[in-house]
mmCIF file of C-alpha atoms and ligand atoms in Angstrom:
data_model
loop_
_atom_site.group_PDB
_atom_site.id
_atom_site.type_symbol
_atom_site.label_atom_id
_atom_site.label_comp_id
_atom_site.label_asym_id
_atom_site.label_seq_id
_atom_site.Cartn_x
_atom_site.Cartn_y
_atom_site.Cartn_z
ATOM 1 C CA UNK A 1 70.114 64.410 73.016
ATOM 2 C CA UNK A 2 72.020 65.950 75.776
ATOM 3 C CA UNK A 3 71.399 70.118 76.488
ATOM 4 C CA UNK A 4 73.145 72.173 78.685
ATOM 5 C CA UNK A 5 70.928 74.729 80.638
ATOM 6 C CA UNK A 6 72.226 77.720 82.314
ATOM 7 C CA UNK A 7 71.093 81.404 83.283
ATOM 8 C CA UNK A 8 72.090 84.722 84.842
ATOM 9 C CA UNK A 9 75.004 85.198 82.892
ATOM 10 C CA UNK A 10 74.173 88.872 83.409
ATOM 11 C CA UNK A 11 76.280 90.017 80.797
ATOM 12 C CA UNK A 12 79.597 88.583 81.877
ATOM 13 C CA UNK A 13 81.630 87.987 78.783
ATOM 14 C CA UNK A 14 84.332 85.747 79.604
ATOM 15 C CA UNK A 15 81.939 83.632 81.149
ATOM 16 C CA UNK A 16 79.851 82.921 78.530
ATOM 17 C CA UNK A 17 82.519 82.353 75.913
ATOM 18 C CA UNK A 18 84.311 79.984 78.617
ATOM 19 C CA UNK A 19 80.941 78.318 78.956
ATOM 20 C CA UNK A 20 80.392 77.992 75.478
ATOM 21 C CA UNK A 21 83.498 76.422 74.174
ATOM 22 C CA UNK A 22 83.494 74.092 77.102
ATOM 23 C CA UNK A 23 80.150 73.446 75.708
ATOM 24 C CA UNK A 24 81.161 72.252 72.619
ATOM 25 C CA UNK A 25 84.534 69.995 73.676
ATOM 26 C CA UNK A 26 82.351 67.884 75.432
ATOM 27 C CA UNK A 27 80.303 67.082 72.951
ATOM 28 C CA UNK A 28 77.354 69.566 73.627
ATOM 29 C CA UNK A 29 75.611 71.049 70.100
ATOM 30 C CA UNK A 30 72.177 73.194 72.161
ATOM 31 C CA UNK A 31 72.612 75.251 74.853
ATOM 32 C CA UNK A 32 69.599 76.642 76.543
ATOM 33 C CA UNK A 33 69.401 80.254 78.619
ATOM 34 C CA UNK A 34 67.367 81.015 81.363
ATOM 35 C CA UNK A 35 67.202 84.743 81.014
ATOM 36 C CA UNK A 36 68.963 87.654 81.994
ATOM 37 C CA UNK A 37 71.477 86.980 79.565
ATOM 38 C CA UNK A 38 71.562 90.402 78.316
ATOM 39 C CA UNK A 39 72.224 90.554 75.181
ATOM 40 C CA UNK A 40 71.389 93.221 72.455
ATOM 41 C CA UNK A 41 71.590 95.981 75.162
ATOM 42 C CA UNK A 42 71.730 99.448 74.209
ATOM 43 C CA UNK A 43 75.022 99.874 75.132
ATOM 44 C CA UNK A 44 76.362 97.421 72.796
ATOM 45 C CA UNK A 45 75.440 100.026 70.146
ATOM 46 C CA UNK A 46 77.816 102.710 70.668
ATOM 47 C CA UNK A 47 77.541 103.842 66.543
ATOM 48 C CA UNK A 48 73.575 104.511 66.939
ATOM 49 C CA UNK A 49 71.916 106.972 69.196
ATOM 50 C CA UNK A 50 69.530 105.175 71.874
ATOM 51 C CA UNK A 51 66.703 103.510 71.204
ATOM 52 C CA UNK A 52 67.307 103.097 67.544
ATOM 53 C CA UNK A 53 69.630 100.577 68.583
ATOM 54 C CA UNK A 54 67.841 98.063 66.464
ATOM 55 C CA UNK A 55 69.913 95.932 64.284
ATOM 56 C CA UNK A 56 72.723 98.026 63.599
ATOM 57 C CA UNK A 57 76.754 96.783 64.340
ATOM 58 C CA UNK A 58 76.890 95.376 67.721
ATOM 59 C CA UNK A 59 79.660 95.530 69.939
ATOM 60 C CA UNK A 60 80.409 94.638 73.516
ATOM 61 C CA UNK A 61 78.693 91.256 75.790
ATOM 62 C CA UNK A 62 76.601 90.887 72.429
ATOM 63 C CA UNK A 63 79.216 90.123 69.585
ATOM 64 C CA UNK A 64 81.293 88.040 71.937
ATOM 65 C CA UNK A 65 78.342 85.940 72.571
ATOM 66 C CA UNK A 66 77.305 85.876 69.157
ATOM 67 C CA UNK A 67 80.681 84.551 67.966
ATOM 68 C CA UNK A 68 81.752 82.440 70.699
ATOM 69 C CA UNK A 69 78.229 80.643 69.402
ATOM 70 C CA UNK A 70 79.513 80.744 65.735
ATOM 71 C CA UNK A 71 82.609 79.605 66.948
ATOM 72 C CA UNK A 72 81.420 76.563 68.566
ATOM 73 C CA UNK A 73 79.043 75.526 66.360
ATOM 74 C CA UNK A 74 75.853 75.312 69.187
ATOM 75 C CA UNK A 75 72.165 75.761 68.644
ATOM 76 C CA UNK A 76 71.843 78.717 71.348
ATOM 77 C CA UNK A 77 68.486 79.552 72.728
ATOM 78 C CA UNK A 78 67.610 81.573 75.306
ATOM 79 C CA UNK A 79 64.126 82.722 77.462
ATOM 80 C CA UNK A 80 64.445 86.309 78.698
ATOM 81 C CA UNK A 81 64.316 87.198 82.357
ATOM 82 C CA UNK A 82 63.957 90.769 84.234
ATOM 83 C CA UNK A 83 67.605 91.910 83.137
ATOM 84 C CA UNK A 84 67.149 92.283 79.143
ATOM 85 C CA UNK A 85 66.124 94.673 76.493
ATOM 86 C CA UNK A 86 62.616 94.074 76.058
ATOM 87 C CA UNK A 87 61.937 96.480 73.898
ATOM 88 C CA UNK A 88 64.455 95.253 71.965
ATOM 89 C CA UNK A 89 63.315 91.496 71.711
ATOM 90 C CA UNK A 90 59.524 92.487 70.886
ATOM 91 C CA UNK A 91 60.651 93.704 67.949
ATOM 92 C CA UNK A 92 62.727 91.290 66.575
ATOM 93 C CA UNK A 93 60.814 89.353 63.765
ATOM 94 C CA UNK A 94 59.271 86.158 64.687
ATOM 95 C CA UNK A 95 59.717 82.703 62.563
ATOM 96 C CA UNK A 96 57.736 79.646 62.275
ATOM 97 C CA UNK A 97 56.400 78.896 65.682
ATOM 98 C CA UNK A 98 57.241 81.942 66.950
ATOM 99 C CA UNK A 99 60.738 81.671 67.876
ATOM 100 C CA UNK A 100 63.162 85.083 66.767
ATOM 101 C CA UNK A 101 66.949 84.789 65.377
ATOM 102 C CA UNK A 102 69.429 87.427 65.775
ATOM 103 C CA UNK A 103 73.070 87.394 65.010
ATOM 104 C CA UNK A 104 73.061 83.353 64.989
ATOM 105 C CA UNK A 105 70.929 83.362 68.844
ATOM 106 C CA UNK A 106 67.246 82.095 69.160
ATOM 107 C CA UNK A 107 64.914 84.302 71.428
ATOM 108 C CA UNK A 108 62.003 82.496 72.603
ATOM 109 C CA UNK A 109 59.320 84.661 73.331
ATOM 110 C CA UNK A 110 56.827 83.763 76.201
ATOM 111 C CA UNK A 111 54.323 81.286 75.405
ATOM 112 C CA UNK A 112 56.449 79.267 72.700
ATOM 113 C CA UNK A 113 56.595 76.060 72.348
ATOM 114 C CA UNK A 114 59.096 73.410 70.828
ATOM 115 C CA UNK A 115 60.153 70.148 70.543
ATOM 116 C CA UNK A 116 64.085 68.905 71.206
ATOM 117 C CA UNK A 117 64.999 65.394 71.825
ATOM 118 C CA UNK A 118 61.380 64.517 71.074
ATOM 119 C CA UNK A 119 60.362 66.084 74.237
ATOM 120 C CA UNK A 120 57.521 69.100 74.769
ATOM 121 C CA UNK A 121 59.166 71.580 75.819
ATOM 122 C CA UNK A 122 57.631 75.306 76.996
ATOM 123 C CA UNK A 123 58.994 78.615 77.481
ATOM 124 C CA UNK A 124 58.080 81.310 79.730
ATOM 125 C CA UNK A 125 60.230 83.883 80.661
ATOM 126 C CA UNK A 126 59.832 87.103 82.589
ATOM 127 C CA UNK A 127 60.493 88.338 86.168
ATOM 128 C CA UNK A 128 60.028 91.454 88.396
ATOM 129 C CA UNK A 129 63.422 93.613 89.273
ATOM 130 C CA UNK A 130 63.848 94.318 92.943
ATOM 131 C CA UNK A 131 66.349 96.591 92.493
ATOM 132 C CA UNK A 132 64.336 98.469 90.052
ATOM 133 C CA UNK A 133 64.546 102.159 91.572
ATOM 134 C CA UNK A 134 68.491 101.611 90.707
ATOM 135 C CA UNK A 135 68.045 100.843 87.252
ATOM 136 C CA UNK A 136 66.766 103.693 84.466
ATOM 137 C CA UNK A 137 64.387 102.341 81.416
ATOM 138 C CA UNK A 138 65.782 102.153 78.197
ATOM 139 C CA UNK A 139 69.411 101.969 79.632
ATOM 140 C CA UNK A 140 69.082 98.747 81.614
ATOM 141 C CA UNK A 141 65.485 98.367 82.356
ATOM 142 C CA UNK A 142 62.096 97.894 80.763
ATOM 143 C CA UNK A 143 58.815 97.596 82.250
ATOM 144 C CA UNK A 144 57.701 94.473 80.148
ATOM 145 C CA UNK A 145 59.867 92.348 82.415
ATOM 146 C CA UNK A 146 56.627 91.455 84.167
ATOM 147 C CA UNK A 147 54.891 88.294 83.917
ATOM 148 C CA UNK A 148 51.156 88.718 82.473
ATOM 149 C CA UNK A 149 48.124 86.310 82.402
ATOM 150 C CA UNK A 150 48.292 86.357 78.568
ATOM 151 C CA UNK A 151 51.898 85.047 78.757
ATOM 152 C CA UNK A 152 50.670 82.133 80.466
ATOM 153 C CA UNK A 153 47.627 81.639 78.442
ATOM 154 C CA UNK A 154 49.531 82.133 75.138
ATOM 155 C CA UNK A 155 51.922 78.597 76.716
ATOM 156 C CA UNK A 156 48.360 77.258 76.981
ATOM 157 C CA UNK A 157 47.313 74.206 78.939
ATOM 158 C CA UNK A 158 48.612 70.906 77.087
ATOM 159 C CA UNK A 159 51.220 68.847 79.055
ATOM 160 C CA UNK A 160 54.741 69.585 78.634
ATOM 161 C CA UNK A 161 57.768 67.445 79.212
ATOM 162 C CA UNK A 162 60.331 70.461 80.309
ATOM 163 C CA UNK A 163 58.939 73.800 81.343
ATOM 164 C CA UNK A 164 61.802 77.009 80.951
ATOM 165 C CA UNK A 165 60.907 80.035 83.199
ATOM 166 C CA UNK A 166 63.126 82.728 84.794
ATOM 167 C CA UNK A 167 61.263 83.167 88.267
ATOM 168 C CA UNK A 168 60.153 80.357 90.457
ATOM 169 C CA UNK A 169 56.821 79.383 90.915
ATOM 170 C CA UNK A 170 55.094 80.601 94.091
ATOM 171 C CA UNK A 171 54.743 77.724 96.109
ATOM 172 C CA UNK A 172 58.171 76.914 96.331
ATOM 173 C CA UNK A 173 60.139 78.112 99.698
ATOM 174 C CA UNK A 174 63.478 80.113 98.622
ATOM 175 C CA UNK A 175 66.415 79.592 101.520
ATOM 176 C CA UNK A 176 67.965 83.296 101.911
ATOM 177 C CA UNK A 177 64.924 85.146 100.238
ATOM 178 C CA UNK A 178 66.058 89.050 100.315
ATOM 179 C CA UNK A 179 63.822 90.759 103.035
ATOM 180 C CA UNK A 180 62.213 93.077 100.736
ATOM 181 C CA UNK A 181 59.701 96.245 100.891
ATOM 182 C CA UNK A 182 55.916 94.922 100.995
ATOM 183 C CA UNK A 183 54.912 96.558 97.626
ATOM 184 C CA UNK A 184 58.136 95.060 95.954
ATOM 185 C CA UNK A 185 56.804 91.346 97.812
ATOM 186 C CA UNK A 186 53.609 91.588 96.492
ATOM 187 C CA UNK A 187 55.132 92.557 93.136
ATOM 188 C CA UNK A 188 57.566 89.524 92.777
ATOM 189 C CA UNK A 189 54.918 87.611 94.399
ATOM 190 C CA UNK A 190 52.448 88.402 91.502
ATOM 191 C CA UNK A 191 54.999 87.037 89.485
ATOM 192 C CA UNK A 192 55.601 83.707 90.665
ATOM 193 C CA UNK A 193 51.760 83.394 91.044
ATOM 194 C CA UNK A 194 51.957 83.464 86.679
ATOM 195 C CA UNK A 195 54.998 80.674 87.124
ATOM 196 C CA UNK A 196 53.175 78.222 89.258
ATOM 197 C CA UNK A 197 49.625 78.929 87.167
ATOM 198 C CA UNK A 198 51.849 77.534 84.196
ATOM 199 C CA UNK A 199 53.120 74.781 85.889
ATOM 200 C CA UNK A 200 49.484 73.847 86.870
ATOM 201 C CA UNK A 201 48.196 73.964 83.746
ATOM 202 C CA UNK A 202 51.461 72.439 81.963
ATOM 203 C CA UNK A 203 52.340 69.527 84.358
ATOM 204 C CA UNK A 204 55.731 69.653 83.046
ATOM 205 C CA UNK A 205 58.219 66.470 84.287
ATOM 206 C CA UNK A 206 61.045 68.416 84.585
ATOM 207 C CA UNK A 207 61.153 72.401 85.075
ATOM 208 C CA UNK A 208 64.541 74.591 85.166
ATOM 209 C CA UNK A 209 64.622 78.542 86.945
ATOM 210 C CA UNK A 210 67.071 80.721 87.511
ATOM 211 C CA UNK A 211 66.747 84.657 89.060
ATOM 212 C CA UNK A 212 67.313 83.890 92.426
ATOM 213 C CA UNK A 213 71.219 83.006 92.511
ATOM 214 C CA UNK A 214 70.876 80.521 94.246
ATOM 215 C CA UNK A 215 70.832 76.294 93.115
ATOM 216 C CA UNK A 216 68.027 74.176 94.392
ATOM 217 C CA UNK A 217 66.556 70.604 93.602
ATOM 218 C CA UNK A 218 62.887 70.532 94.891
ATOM 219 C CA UNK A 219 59.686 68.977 93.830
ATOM 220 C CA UNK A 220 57.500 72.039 92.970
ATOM 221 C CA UNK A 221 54.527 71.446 95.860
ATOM 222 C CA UNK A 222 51.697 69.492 95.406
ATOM 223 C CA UNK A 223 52.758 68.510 91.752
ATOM 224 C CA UNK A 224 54.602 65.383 90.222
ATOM 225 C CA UNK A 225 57.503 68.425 88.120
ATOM 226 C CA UNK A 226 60.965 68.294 89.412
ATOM 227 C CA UNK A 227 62.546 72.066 89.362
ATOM 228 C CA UNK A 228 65.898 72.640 88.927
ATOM 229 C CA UNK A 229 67.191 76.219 90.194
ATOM 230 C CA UNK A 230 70.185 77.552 88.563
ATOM 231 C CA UNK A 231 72.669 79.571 90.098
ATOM 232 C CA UNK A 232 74.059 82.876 88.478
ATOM 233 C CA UNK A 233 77.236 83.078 86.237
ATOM 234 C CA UNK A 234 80.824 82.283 87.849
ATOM 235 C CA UNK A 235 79.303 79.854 90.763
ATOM 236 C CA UNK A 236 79.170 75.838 90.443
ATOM 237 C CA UNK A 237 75.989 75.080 89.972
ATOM 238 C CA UNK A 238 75.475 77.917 86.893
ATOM 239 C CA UNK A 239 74.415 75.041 85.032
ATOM 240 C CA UNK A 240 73.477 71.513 83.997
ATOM 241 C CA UNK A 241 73.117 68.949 81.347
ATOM 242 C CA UNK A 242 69.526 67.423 80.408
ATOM 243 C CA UNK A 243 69.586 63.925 78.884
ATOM 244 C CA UNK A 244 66.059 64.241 76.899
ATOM 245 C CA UNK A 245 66.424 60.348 76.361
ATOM 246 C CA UNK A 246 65.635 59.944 80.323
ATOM 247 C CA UNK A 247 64.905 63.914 81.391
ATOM 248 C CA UNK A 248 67.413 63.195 83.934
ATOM 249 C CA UNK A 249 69.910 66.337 84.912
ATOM 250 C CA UNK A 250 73.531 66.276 85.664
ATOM 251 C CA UNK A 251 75.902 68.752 87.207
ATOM 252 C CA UNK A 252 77.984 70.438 84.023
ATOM 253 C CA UNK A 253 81.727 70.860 85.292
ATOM 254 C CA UNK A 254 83.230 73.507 83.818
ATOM 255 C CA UNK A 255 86.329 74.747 85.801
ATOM 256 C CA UNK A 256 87.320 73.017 88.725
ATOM 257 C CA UNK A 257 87.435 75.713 91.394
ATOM 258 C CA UNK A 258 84.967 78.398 89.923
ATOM 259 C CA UNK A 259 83.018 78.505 93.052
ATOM 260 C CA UNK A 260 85.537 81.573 93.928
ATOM 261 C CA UNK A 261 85.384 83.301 91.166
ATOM 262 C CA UNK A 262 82.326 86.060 91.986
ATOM 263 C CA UNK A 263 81.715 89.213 90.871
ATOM 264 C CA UNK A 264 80.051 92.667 91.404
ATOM 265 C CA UNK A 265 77.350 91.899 89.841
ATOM 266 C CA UNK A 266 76.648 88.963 92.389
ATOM 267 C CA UNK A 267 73.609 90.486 94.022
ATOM 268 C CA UNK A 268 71.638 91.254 90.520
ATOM 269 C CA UNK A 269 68.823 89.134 90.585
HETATM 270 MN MN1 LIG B 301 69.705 87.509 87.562
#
């Protein structure tokens, strides 16, 4: 089975339905997101008052998704990362394993595990926002983007095959790390201290991140897992295809010539 992994879509409509439908005519049916997706955010509720947003009509980044996946006929799944409505995604109601559907998308909640292609695969999303003091809870932040040791103990300690996170574990070296405050260091820090305690206890083969817009092949120190870091929405190496047959990952070519087509949003992380 082949899957095609991406992240940091941040929103970005026409990327995500491009994404998807190229998807689809090459033969891809599952489509896995790395977080910060956001979908189901409050603004994409414009007939409810905020924070009752909760299942009513959506409009906006989340129906466009939500078709474009109907459309295409994909399994879409998706971790969450620091960017989405976590209050929102708490509440959803959990199924069998404890995976959540919503308008035809799969959330998988921190901790979950599944199997696709055979394989043992582990989710564990989360992140913390360094541009926080820009961003106002409710309307596009929530303090539950943080990482916490239950998260990790919830994915528990049997060996996985392909580990899903948002942030990067800590003892991997990020090229072009922002220079940021101390407190907001040892904050993100804290964070990737949660990743890399998962990957110890997990021993995944294969491990795909994304929040740092940036793309990376590295062995994760001191450990036999192979991460994959995903670049952000609009940029070449947005995302790839995993063969579960051999875990190996290829390059997914979208549009030739994407690599210039940024946008404001470029420095979200
Ligand atoms: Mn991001």
């Amino acid at each position: 089975m082949k899957i095609l992994i991406a992240g940091d879509w941040h929103r970005d409509a026409h990327w995500a339905v491009e994404t998807i439908k190229a998807a689809r005519q090459q033969g891809l049916r599952h489509l896995i997101h790395l977080g910060d997706l956001g979908v189901f955010w409050p603004s994409d509720y414009p007939e409810l008052p905020s924070r009752t947003n909760r299942f009513g009509n959506a409009y906006g980044f989340t129906r466009s998704l939500s078709e474009a996946v109907r459309d295409a006929n994909i399994r879409f799944m998706f971790i969450d990362g620091n960017n989405d409505n976590h209050e929102f995604l708490a509440q959803l109601p959990r199924r069998r394993g404890g995976r959540a559907e919503m308008m035809g998308l799969t959330y998988l909640p921190r901790g979950t595990r599944f199997r696709l292609g055979r394989r043992r695969f582990g989710a564990l999303g989360g992140a913390y926002s360094v541009d926080r003091r820009q961003r106002r809870h409710h309307v596009d932040w929530w303090p539950e983007e943080e990482l916490t040791a239950d998260d990790v103990r919830r994915l528990g300690d049997g060996r996985l095959d392909v580990l899903l996170t948002h942030e990067v574990p800590s003892s991997v070296e990020l090229p072009g790390l922002l220079r940021l405050r101390p407190e907001t260091a040892a904050a993100v820090n804290r964070n990737r201290q949660l990743v890399q305690a998962a990957v110890e206890a997990t021993r995944p083969a294969q491990m795909f991140s994304g929040h740092w817009h940036q793309r990376l092949t590295v062995h994760v120190p001191g450990s036999e897992t192979l991460l994959q870091v995903l670049d952000m929405q609009r940029r070449l190496g947005n995302s790839v295809v995993l063969d579960t047959k051999t875990l190996s990952v290829e390059q997914f070519v979208q549009i030739p010539g994407q690599r210039n087509g940024r946008t404001q949003q470029e420095r979200q992380t």
